[in-house]
């Protein structure tokens, strides 16, 4: 269940009916050549110790034989423990220097870009939250949560892309679809255990404040990682 992936307070932001947390993606396995360079696989990274309650398994992916494996670690905790972050960067840097490494776009993005996770509903199911620091989705989300009219319903979504018609579904920023309705954000999502689609109503101001705090914790750690890896020779 997703509830097991929620970090304890104060490393997660709690509101009525929801939890938000900033996550930094540690590469546990980097795509690369193995068996003396004869086979595609993955190169392990020696990760520092961290509290079990502040990490959970992330994505494990395989493409054309190359393996990427991620551990998700609390960004807030890493911001409070920069020495641990620096030890991870040093270990990753040693691996990235190896000529057998074959970084792809996904692994590179994961190194430098964390996530903000949203859990909501009576079982605290994980709900997709589509925020990224490269496509303007975070400032868009903050603008909508704070400034969208409170007397009408507004799609919690990215602006329409060129060529989209009025009949195309918006590019929603949360769940399967999400709407700002007065003081509430209505998010439709599929529960972790399947079944029927459910809808949760969250306070927009509380959600905005929680997302913003988690986002900047994640961003601080991402910038520290980027600065550390810029020293690769």
Short mmCIF file of C-alpha atoms in Angstrom, two decimals, residues 11 30 34 51 65 76-77 106 117 137 144 158 191 200 202 218 226 229:
data_model
loop_
_atom_site.label_atom_id
_atom_site.label_comp_id
_atom_site.label_asym_id
_atom_site.label_seq_id
_atom_site.Cartn_x
_atom_site.Cartn_y
_atom_site.Cartn_z
CA UNK A 11 9.42 15.00 6.63
CA UNK A 30 23.14 3.21 -13.28
CA UNK A 34 28.75 -5.39 -17.54
CA UNK A 51 16.73 5.84 8.10
CA UNK A 65 19.03 -4.50 -21.55
CA UNK A 76 13.56 17.42 3.59
CA UNK A 77 15.78 15.00 5.50
CA UNK A 106 15.51 8.96 -18.05
CA UNK A 117 4.36 13.00 -4.12
CA UNK A 137 4.06 22.96 -14.40
CA UNK A 144 -4.06 28.15 -10.28
CA UNK A 158 -1.58 23.08 -18.04
CA UNK A 191 -7.20 3.74 -5.96
CA UNK A 200 -11.23 13.51 -3.23
CA UNK A 202 -8.90 19.00 -0.77
CA UNK A 218 13.33 18.92 -3.26
CA UNK A 226 23.85 19.31 -9.64
CA UNK A 229 28.29 16.48 -10.09
#
